[in-house]
Tab-separated table of C-alpha atoms and ligand atoms in Angstrom:
chain	number	residue	atom	x	y	z
A	30	UNK	CA	-14.676	-23.486	-25.541
A	31	UNK	CA	-16.524	-20.155	-27.181
A	32	UNK	CA	-19.360	-20.941	-24.991
A	33	UNK	CA	-17.515	-20.897	-21.818
A	34	UNK	CA	-16.872	-17.150	-22.282
A	35	UNK	CA	-20.537	-16.425	-23.302
A	36	UNK	CA	-21.441	-18.159	-19.866
A	37	UNK	CA	-18.945	-16.522	-17.872
A	38	UNK	CA	-19.894	-13.242	-19.208
A	39	UNK	CA	-23.877	-14.004	-18.411
A	40	UNK	CA	-22.625	-14.918	-14.990
A	41	UNK	CA	-20.717	-11.474	-14.350
A	42	UNK	CA	-23.785	-9.616	-15.585
A	43	UNK	CA	-26.002	-11.352	-13.145
A	44	UNK	CA	-23.485	-10.627	-10.052
A	45	UNK	CA	-23.560	-7.172	-10.868
A	46	UNK	CA	-19.913	-7.280	-11.903
A	47	UNK	CA	-19.770	-6.737	-15.566
A	48	UNK	CA	-17.804	-3.607	-16.280
A	49	UNK	CA	-18.691	-1.181	-18.531
A	50	UNK	CA	-16.431	1.768	-19.749
A	51	UNK	CA	-17.782	5.166	-20.748
A	52	UNK	CA	-16.840	7.176	-23.646
A	53	UNK	CA	-15.721	10.498	-22.701
A	54	UNK	CA	-15.758	13.626	-25.098
A	55	UNK	CA	-12.949	16.274	-25.023
A	56	UNK	CA	-10.409	16.980	-22.317
A	57	UNK	CA	-10.396	15.793	-18.918
A	58	UNK	CA	-11.754	18.087	-16.152
A	59	UNK	CA	-14.514	18.443	-13.296
A	60	UNK	CA	-16.922	18.714	-16.152
A	61	UNK	CA	-17.037	16.150	-19.021
A	62	UNK	CA	-19.500	14.917	-21.360
A	63	UNK	CA	-19.624	11.237	-20.769
A	64	UNK	CA	-21.730	9.127	-23.100
A	65	UNK	CA	-23.252	12.269	-24.263
A	66	UNK	CA	-24.287	13.324	-20.927
A	67	UNK	CA	-22.616	16.336	-19.350
A	68	UNK	CA	-21.231	15.532	-15.518
A	69	UNK	CA	-19.582	16.827	-12.804
A	70	UNK	CA	-16.819	14.116	-12.533
A	71	UNK	CA	-14.771	12.730	-9.339
A	72	UNK	CA	-13.755	9.794	-11.381
A	73	UNK	CA	-10.346	11.045	-12.287
A	74	UNK	CA	-6.753	10.462	-11.358
A	75	UNK	CA	-6.008	13.769	-12.631
A	76	UNK	CA	-5.274	14.923	-8.991
A	77	UNK	CA	-3.928	18.536	-10.001
A	78	UNK	CA	-5.670	19.345	-12.984
A	79	UNK	CA	-2.695	19.288	-15.066
A	80	UNK	CA	-4.082	16.642	-17.619
A	81	UNK	CA	-5.563	20.023	-19.859
A	82	UNK	CA	-3.170	22.357	-18.520
A	83	UNK	CA	-1.812	24.989	-21.179
A	84	UNK	CA	1.725	24.502	-20.295
A	85	UNK	CA	1.669	20.569	-20.739
A	86	UNK	CA	-0.386	21.184	-24.034
A	87	UNK	CA	2.236	23.943	-25.358
A	88	UNK	CA	5.267	21.769	-24.395
A	89	UNK	CA	3.674	18.801	-26.326
A	90	UNK	CA	2.689	21.089	-29.422
A	91	UNK	CA	6.611	21.791	-29.390
A	92	UNK	CA	7.870	18.807	-29.094
A	93	UNK	CA	5.604	17.155	-31.532
A	94	UNK	CA	7.270	19.820	-34.176
A	95	UNK	CA	10.553	18.994	-32.874
A	96	UNK	CA	10.525	15.021	-32.338
A	97	UNK	CA	7.459	13.971	-34.624
A	98	UNK	CA	5.238	11.166	-33.101
A	99	UNK	CA	6.880	7.705	-32.733
A	100	UNK	CA	10.113	7.075	-31.239
A	101	UNK	CA	10.758	4.108	-33.824
A	102	UNK	CA	12.607	1.205	-31.649
A	103	UNK	CA	13.400	0.451	-28.141
A	104	UNK	CA	15.445	2.439	-25.963
A	105	UNK	CA	18.417	0.438	-26.164
A	106	UNK	CA	18.300	0.077	-30.216
A	107	UNK	CA	17.769	3.815	-31.281
A	108	UNK	CA	14.423	4.972	-29.377
A	109	UNK	CA	15.981	6.897	-26.352
A	110	UNK	CA	14.949	10.222	-27.320
A	111	UNK	CA	16.883	13.577	-25.698
A	112	UNK	CA	13.518	14.623	-24.418
A	113	UNK	CA	13.225	11.343	-22.265
A	114	UNK	CA	16.857	11.715	-21.125
A	115	UNK	CA	16.091	15.201	-19.887
A	116	UNK	CA	13.122	13.956	-18.327
A	117	UNK	CA	14.885	11.582	-16.505
A	118	UNK	CA	17.569	13.932	-15.482
A	119	UNK	CA	14.829	16.109	-14.080
A	120	UNK	CA	12.990	13.427	-12.190
A	121	UNK	CA	16.061	12.275	-9.989
A	122	UNK	CA	17.002	15.761	-9.321
A	123	UNK	CA	13.535	16.775	-8.056
A	124	UNK	CA	13.227	13.673	-5.893
A	125	UNK	CA	16.741	13.220	-4.992
A	126	UNK	CA	17.790	10.357	-6.392
A	127	UNK	CA	21.079	9.201	-8.227
A	128	UNK	CA	19.368	8.384	-11.237
A	129	UNK	CA	15.839	7.665	-13.041
A	130	UNK	CA	14.798	5.449	-15.729
A	131	UNK	CA	11.679	6.262	-17.764
A	132	UNK	CA	9.157	3.349	-18.377
A	133	UNK	CA	6.178	3.525	-20.900
A	134	UNK	CA	3.523	2.827	-18.061
A	135	UNK	CA	3.273	1.909	-14.439
A	136	UNK	CA	2.161	-1.538	-15.284
A	137	UNK	CA	5.100	-2.234	-17.392
A	138	UNK	CA	7.567	-0.573	-14.711
A	139	UNK	CA	6.345	-2.999	-12.263
A	140	UNK	CA	6.438	-6.057	-14.497
A	141	UNK	CA	9.709	-5.104	-15.408
A	142	UNK	CA	11.464	-3.782	-12.059
A	143	UNK	CA	10.377	-6.791	-9.771
A	144	UNK	CA	11.517	-9.711	-11.511
A	145	UNK	CA	14.732	-7.878	-12.445
A	146	UNK	CA	15.492	-6.879	-8.837
A	147	UNK	CA	14.063	-10.167	-6.702
A	148	UNK	CA	16.792	-12.514	-6.774
A	149	UNK	CA	16.288	-16.400	-7.021
A	150	UNK	CA	14.678	-17.632	-3.959
A	151	UNK	CA	14.152	-14.488	-2.177
A	152	UNK	CA	11.293	-13.710	0.075
A	153	UNK	CA	8.792	-11.353	-0.961
A	154	UNK	CA	6.683	-9.662	1.510
A	155	UNK	CA	3.666	-7.913	0.003
A	156	UNK	CA	0.836	-5.842	1.516
A	157	UNK	CA	-2.567	-7.440	0.761
A	158	UNK	CA	-4.127	-4.357	-0.900
A	159	UNK	CA	-1.149	-3.888	-3.282
A	160	UNK	CA	-1.808	-2.978	-6.813
A	161	UNK	CA	-2.508	-5.513	-9.500
A	162	UNK	CA	0.497	-4.780	-11.585
A	163	UNK	CA	2.828	-4.922	-8.247
A	164	UNK	CA	1.158	-8.646	-7.814
A	165	UNK	CA	1.926	-9.440	-11.263
A	166	UNK	CA	5.348	-8.167	-11.134
A	167	UNK	CA	5.832	-10.383	-8.401
A	168	UNK	CA	4.244	-13.360	-10.179
A	169	UNK	CA	7.057	-12.975	-12.910
A	170	UNK	CA	9.731	-12.786	-10.583
A	171	UNK	CA	11.685	-15.815	-9.505
A	172	UNK	CA	10.982	-15.299	-5.749
A	173	UNK	CA	11.143	-18.528	-3.175
A	174	UNK	CA	8.269	-17.298	-1.451
A	175	UNK	CA	5.562	-14.844	-1.271
A	176	UNK	CA	4.263	-13.508	1.983
A	177	UNK	CA	1.060	-11.563	1.809
A	178	UNK	CA	0.514	-9.376	5.058
A	179	UNK	CA	-2.558	-8.160	6.351
A	180	UNK	CA	-3.113	-4.554	4.997
A	181	UNK	CA	-0.614	-2.001	6.660
A	182	UNK	CA	-0.467	-4.638	9.618
A	183	UNK	CA	3.100	-4.289	10.732
A	184	UNK	CA	2.985	-6.739	13.678
A	185	UNK	CA	1.754	-9.273	10.931
A	186	UNK	CA	4.965	-8.388	8.570
A	187	UNK	CA	7.371	-8.368	11.529
A	188	UNK	CA	6.204	-11.918	12.355
A	189	UNK	CA	6.541	-13.196	8.401
A	190	UNK	CA	9.926	-11.619	8.342
A	191	UNK	CA	10.833	-13.310	11.764
A	192	UNK	CA	9.826	-16.691	10.381
A	193	UNK	CA	11.740	-15.848	6.901
A	194	UNK	CA	15.078	-17.713	6.553
A	195	UNK	CA	15.618	-16.303	2.930
A	196	UNK	CA	18.801	-14.720	2.534
A	197	UNK	CA	17.258	-11.886	0.258
A	198	UNK	CA	14.242	-10.190	1.514
A	199	UNK	CA	12.044	-7.679	-0.413
A	200	UNK	CA	9.084	-5.532	0.928
A	201	UNK	CA	6.826	-4.460	-1.806
A	202	UNK	CA	3.847	-1.741	-1.068
A	203	UNK	CA	2.143	0.784	-2.778
A	204	UNK	CA	2.775	4.398	-1.062
A	205	UNK	CA	-0.827	5.502	-1.187
A	206	UNK	CA	-3.273	2.484	-1.489
A	207	UNK	CA	-5.295	3.157	-4.834
A	208	UNK	CA	-8.861	2.177	-3.451
A	209	UNK	CA	-8.600	2.955	0.156
A	210	UNK	CA	-6.595	6.376	-0.196
A	211	UNK	CA	-4.508	5.611	2.754
A	212	UNK	CA	-0.830	6.031	3.300
A	213	UNK	CA	1.520	3.145	3.910
A	214	UNK	CA	3.300	3.426	7.216
A	215	UNK	CA	6.787	3.679	5.745
A	216	UNK	CA	8.281	4.809	8.691
A	217	UNK	CA	7.766	1.592	10.371
A	218	UNK	CA	8.155	-0.331	6.997
A	219	UNK	CA	11.826	1.041	7.000
A	220	UNK	CA	12.757	0.222	10.536
A	221	UNK	CA	11.648	-3.379	9.862
A	222	UNK	CA	13.416	-3.508	6.666
A	223	UNK	CA	16.643	-2.134	8.341
A	224	UNK	CA	15.778	-4.753	11.381
A	225	UNK	CA	15.639	-7.666	8.983
A	226	UNK	CA	17.941	-6.291	6.419
A	227	UNK	CA	15.209	-6.376	3.678
A	228	UNK	CA	14.983	-3.954	0.721
A	229	UNK	CA	11.860	-2.229	-0.274
A	230	UNK	CA	10.153	-1.350	-3.518
A	231	UNK	CA	7.570	1.404	-3.065
A	232	UNK	CA	5.081	2.491	-5.894
A	233	UNK	CA	3.966	6.070	-5.234
A	234	UNK	CA	1.217	6.289	-8.453
A	235	UNK	CA	-0.774	8.143	-6.239
A	236	UNK	CA	1.662	10.009	-3.858
A	237	UNK	CA	3.609	11.863	-6.391
A	238	UNK	CA	2.583	15.223	-6.964
A	239	UNK	CA	-0.348	15.220	-4.146
A	240	UNK	CA	2.091	14.648	-1.188
A	241	UNK	CA	5.104	16.494	0.411
A	242	UNK	CA	7.056	19.331	-0.392
A	243	UNK	CA	7.107	20.095	-3.979
A	244	UNK	CA	4.971	17.253	-4.637
A	245	UNK	CA	7.958	14.921	-4.147
A	246	UNK	CA	5.385	12.244	-3.026
A	247	UNK	CA	4.935	9.888	0.066
A	248	UNK	CA	8.720	9.616	1.372
A	249	UNK	CA	8.896	13.407	1.466
A	250	UNK	CA	5.769	13.833	3.093
A	251	UNK	CA	6.836	11.380	6.024
A	252	UNK	CA	10.544	12.796	5.780
A	253	UNK	CA	12.243	9.542	4.716
A	254	UNK	CA	15.316	9.073	2.759
A	255	UNK	CA	17.079	5.649	2.500
A	256	UNK	CA	18.870	3.659	0.148
A	257	UNK	CA	17.114	0.695	0.898
A	258	UNK	CA	13.948	2.100	-0.730
A	259	UNK	CA	13.588	1.846	-4.783
A	260	UNK	CA	11.216	4.418	-5.748
A	261	UNK	CA	8.443	3.919	-8.525
A	262	UNK	CA	5.734	6.419	-9.493
A	263	UNK	CA	3.471	7.086	-12.556
A	264	UNK	CA	3.378	10.294	-14.670
A	265	UNK	CA	-0.563	9.476	-15.773
A	266	UNK	CA	-2.310	10.291	-12.441
A	267	UNK	CA	-1.171	13.881	-10.604
A	268	UNK	CA	1.362	14.534	-13.497
A	269	UNK	CA	-1.644	14.545	-15.963
A	270	UNK	CA	0.388	12.828	-18.763
A	271	UNK	CA	1.322	9.291	-19.218
A	272	UNK	CA	4.308	7.096	-18.412
A	273	UNK	CA	6.060	6.127	-15.397
A	274	UNK	CA	9.637	5.645	-13.762
A	275	UNK	CA	11.997	4.165	-11.325
A	276	UNK	CA	14.401	6.325	-9.526
A	277	UNK	CA	16.969	4.787	-6.942
A	278	UNK	CA	20.964	4.507	-6.725
A	279	UNK	CA	23.069	4.433	-9.739
A	280	UNK	CA	23.625	0.402	-9.470
A	281	UNK	CA	19.887	-0.235	-9.021
A	282	UNK	CA	18.764	1.685	-11.773
A	283	UNK	CA	21.751	0.690	-13.959
A	284	UNK	CA	20.692	-2.925	-13.299
A	285	UNK	CA	17.143	-2.138	-14.486
A	286	UNK	CA	18.419	-0.759	-17.721
A	287	UNK	CA	20.283	-4.045	-18.577
A	288	UNK	CA	17.737	-6.370	-17.042
A	289	UNK	CA	14.134	-5.087	-16.816
A	290	UNK	CA	12.541	-6.969	-19.984
A	291	UNK	CA	9.590	-4.400	-20.185
A	292	UNK	CA	11.920	-1.455	-20.499
A	293	UNK	CA	14.411	-3.666	-23.129
A	294	UNK	CA	11.866	-5.184	-25.257
A	295	UNK	CA	9.170	-2.323	-26.020
A	296	UNK	CA	9.504	0.723	-28.167
A	297	UNK	CA	10.426	4.027	-26.581
A	298	UNK	CA	7.576	6.255	-25.655
A	299	UNK	CA	6.938	9.088	-27.878
A	300	UNK	CA	9.153	12.014	-26.760
A	301	UNK	CA	6.113	14.445	-27.079
A	302	UNK	CA	4.949	12.798	-23.606
A	303	UNK	CA	8.535	13.187	-22.148
A	304	UNK	CA	8.198	16.680	-23.172
A	305	UNK	CA	4.818	17.284	-21.386
A	306	UNK	CA	5.657	15.269	-18.550
A	307	UNK	CA	8.945	17.436	-17.968
A	308	UNK	CA	6.462	20.801	-18.116
A	309	UNK	CA	4.423	19.049	-15.878
A	310	UNK	CA	7.222	18.537	-13.142
A	311	UNK	CA	7.675	22.490	-13.578
A	312	UNK	CA	4.149	22.749	-12.588
A	313	UNK	CA	4.026	20.502	-9.572
A	314	UNK	CA	7.127	21.965	-7.981
A	315	UNK	CA	5.906	25.482	-8.291
A	316	UNK	CA	2.436	25.406	-7.709
A	317	UNK	CA	1.818	24.536	-4.175
A	318	UNK	CA	-1.373	26.317	-4.543
A	319	UNK	CA	-2.769	23.262	-6.400
A	320	UNK	CA	-1.957	20.588	-3.310
A	321	UNK	CA	-3.471	23.504	-0.879
A	322	UNK	CA	-6.548	23.798	-2.482
A	323	UNK	CA	-6.634	19.739	-3.174
A	324	UNK	CA	-6.105	19.372	0.926
A	325	UNK	CA	-8.851	22.036	1.499
A	326	UNK	CA	-11.374	20.145	-0.650
A	327	UNK	CA	-10.506	17.069	0.898
A	328	UNK	CA	-11.143	18.164	4.473
A	329	UNK	CA	-14.526	20.004	3.231
A	330	UNK	CA	-15.449	16.655	1.845
A	331	UNK	CA	-14.653	14.710	4.932
A	332	UNK	CA	-16.494	17.264	7.426
A	333	UNK	CA	-19.592	17.150	4.920
A	334	UNK	CA	-19.649	13.574	4.946
A	335	UNK	CA	-18.881	12.505	8.490
A	336	UNK	CA	-18.995	14.749	11.460
A	337	UNK	CA	-22.122	14.801	13.890
A	338	UNK	CA	-24.453	13.152	11.271
A	339	UNK	CA	-23.026	10.448	9.232
A	340	UNK	CA	-24.926	9.144	6.472
A	341	UNK	CA	-26.743	6.048	7.133
A	342	UNK	CA	-25.197	3.163	4.759
A	343	UNK	CA	-22.227	5.288	3.770
A	344	UNK	CA	-18.849	4.743	5.878
A	345	UNK	CA	-16.359	7.476	4.509
A	346	UNK	CA	-12.943	6.290	4.832
A	347	UNK	CA	-10.510	8.640	6.677
A	348	UNK	CA	-8.156	10.309	4.115
A	349	UNK	CA	-5.347	12.825	3.600
A	350	UNK	CA	-4.744	12.221	-0.101
A	351	UNK	CA	-6.749	12.701	-3.097
A	352	UNK	CA	-8.934	9.529	-2.646
A	353	UNK	CA	-11.985	9.178	-0.516
A	354	UNK	CA	-13.614	5.980	-0.726
A	355	UNK	CA	-17.012	5.484	0.542
A	356	UNK	CA	-17.647	1.839	1.874
A	357	UNK	CA	-21.045	0.580	0.857
A	358	UNK	CA	-20.483	-3.250	1.140
A	359	UNK	CA	-22.303	-5.252	-1.443
A	360	UNK	CA	-22.031	-4.915	-5.159
A	361	UNK	CA	-25.952	-4.141	-6.001
A	362	UNK	CA	-26.183	-1.043	-3.120
A	363	UNK	CA	-22.949	0.545	-4.698
A	364	UNK	CA	-24.041	0.178	-8.413
A	365	UNK	CA	-27.623	1.688	-7.160
A	366	UNK	CA	-26.098	4.556	-5.444
A	367	UNK	CA	-23.507	5.398	-8.266
A	368	UNK	CA	-26.513	5.315	-10.597
A	369	UNK	CA	-28.398	7.515	-8.319
A	370	UNK	CA	-25.490	10.221	-8.180
A	371	UNK	CA	-25.676	10.228	-12.172
A	372	UNK	CA	-29.150	10.895	-12.226
A	373	UNK	CA	-28.432	13.976	-10.499
A	374	UNK	CA	-25.378	14.748	-12.854
A	375	UNK	CA	-22.605	13.485	-10.695
A	376	UNK	CA	-20.015	10.800	-11.689
A	377	UNK	CA	-18.415	8.875	-8.986
A	378	UNK	CA	-17.350	5.303	-9.876
A	379	UNK	CA	-18.500	2.301	-7.953
A	380	UNK	CA	-15.345	0.179	-7.167
A	381	UNK	CA	-16.381	-3.841	-6.793
A	382	UNK	CA	-14.388	-6.991	-6.814
A	383	UNK	CA	-11.978	-8.007	-7.970
A	384	UNK	CA	-10.373	-4.590	-7.533
A	385	UNK	CA	-11.379	-4.723	-3.903
A	386	UNK	CA	-12.043	-7.405	-1.602
A	387	UNK	CA	-15.529	-9.165	-1.553
A	388	UNK	CA	-18.153	-7.545	0.449
A	389	UNK	CA	-15.905	-4.085	0.429
A	390	UNK	CA	-17.625	-2.475	-2.530
A	391	UNK	CA	-17.510	1.546	-2.450
A	392	UNK	CA	-17.836	4.710	-4.127
A	393	UNK	CA	-14.387	6.016	-4.868
A	394	UNK	CA	-14.161	9.576	-5.074
A	395	UNK	CA	-11.146	11.352	-6.385
A	396	UNK	CA	-10.810	15.036	-5.855
A	397	UNK	CA	-8.638	17.450	-8.087
A	398	UNK	CA	-7.188	20.397	-7.518
A	399	UNK	CA	-9.613	21.670	-10.596
A	400	UNK	CA	-12.513	21.076	-8.613
A	401	UNK	CA	-14.271	24.106	-6.997
A	402	UNK	CA	-15.693	24.409	-3.186
A	403	UNK	CA	-19.145	24.559	-4.600
A	404	UNK	CA	-18.568	21.237	-6.931
A	405	UNK	CA	-17.161	19.601	-3.604
A	406	UNK	CA	-20.594	21.080	-2.189
A	407	UNK	CA	-22.931	19.946	-4.545
A	408	UNK	CA	-21.583	16.196	-4.206
A	409	UNK	CA	-21.961	16.439	-0.699
A	410	UNK	CA	-25.751	17.547	-0.919
A	411	UNK	CA	-26.275	14.774	-3.393
A	412	UNK	CA	-25.004	12.154	-1.099
A	413	UNK	CA	-27.152	13.301	1.766
A	414	UNK	CA	-30.054	13.322	-0.221
A	415	UNK	CA	-29.674	9.613	-1.224
A	416	UNK	CA	-29.721	8.633	2.674
B	517	PLP	C1	-2.544	3.097	-11.994
B	517	PLP	C2	-1.516	2.328	-11.131
B	517	PLP	C3	-0.290	1.815	-11.602
B	517	PLP	C4	-0.244	1.712	-13.050
B	517	PLP	O1	0.375	2.697	-13.905
B	517	PLP	P1	-0.242	2.893	-15.334
B	517	PLP	O2	0.994	4.107	-15.670
B	517	PLP	O3	-1.575	3.578	-15.657
B	517	PLP	O4	0.263	1.780	-16.161
B	517	PLP	C5	0.566	1.394	-10.931
B	517	PLP	N1	0.583	1.171	-9.669
B	517	PLP	C6	-0.341	1.866	-8.959
B	517	PLP	C7	-0.677	1.737	-7.404
B	517	PLP	C8	-1.431	2.391	-9.457
B	517	PLP	O5	-2.597	3.026	-8.930
């Protein structure tokens, strides 16, 4: 039995699929000391540069003095702090929903809300590139059928909806896809949902804070409002903290409070995290300049990599978000390029299967409002020198 794990690990190593974590010293930022080496990082989801912002740190210090560290129990027993309550109210008000419910993490949120909402025997329609925790949430549900449609392929989704005889239908999608950086076609998804009387669960982990007026996310970016859409997002990426939430109508959120098992049977988050997230929302709403700078950096990168003289072997994917993937293809090449960048002092993670489909290994460049145009220029120069 133990031998099996040893052999499986060796096989991963041979295939270039062994994952290795790096140890980061100090706070998040463009310049980080990684395994003892200073690197210019394009590896973080801290898209707005808030993870080490003084307003969040001050709010956290204050909350530590006020609330201490642990929440002591699950939210429904005695662990629901007034700091979390205030955060939920702020989230609902910011995003225009009747109510929001806080979860410890995005992974927990999706593992809780999908099984709680999807009724027994319902048909689920899931984008092929959905995040792992949406897939796991669907696996935990009592869905009668799971229909995976080709990535953002609305004709395929329409066909699957047409063929389904289920009385209850749920379409589940990322708002911004985490490894491709593209935005889900929510306008078309919503009109299909209306036509086939389906509900939608949208995970906006990479859209919140980055897109839309006041950083309200993918739906605001597209000008969409609909009671059919259950909105879920995380607070560990652009918001720079930790945690997640779901927002929707009173009935939906009240039901989740009663039935989402990852909400009910876990210790409440430390109030300090909610207080920091509350401060983060203030910055996100107010500081339009962070989003403007992030967009400008994205355009600079896209122009620098593509344009008239594409780089041989590297295919940048078009992106309007903070995620700028460059398709490479095979695992060995992407590892080689990532290592060559690192030798030049630049950290761009190589993303391999199973995070992306076989043969679609890629560099995943994450930009942050904390990057300077000079730093992005350094990255472009380094990538061009590798070609
Ligand atoms: C990161 C991510 C999650 C998980 O959120 P955590 O708070 O980190 O657990 C969920 N969905 C998507 C699309 C993500 O990218």
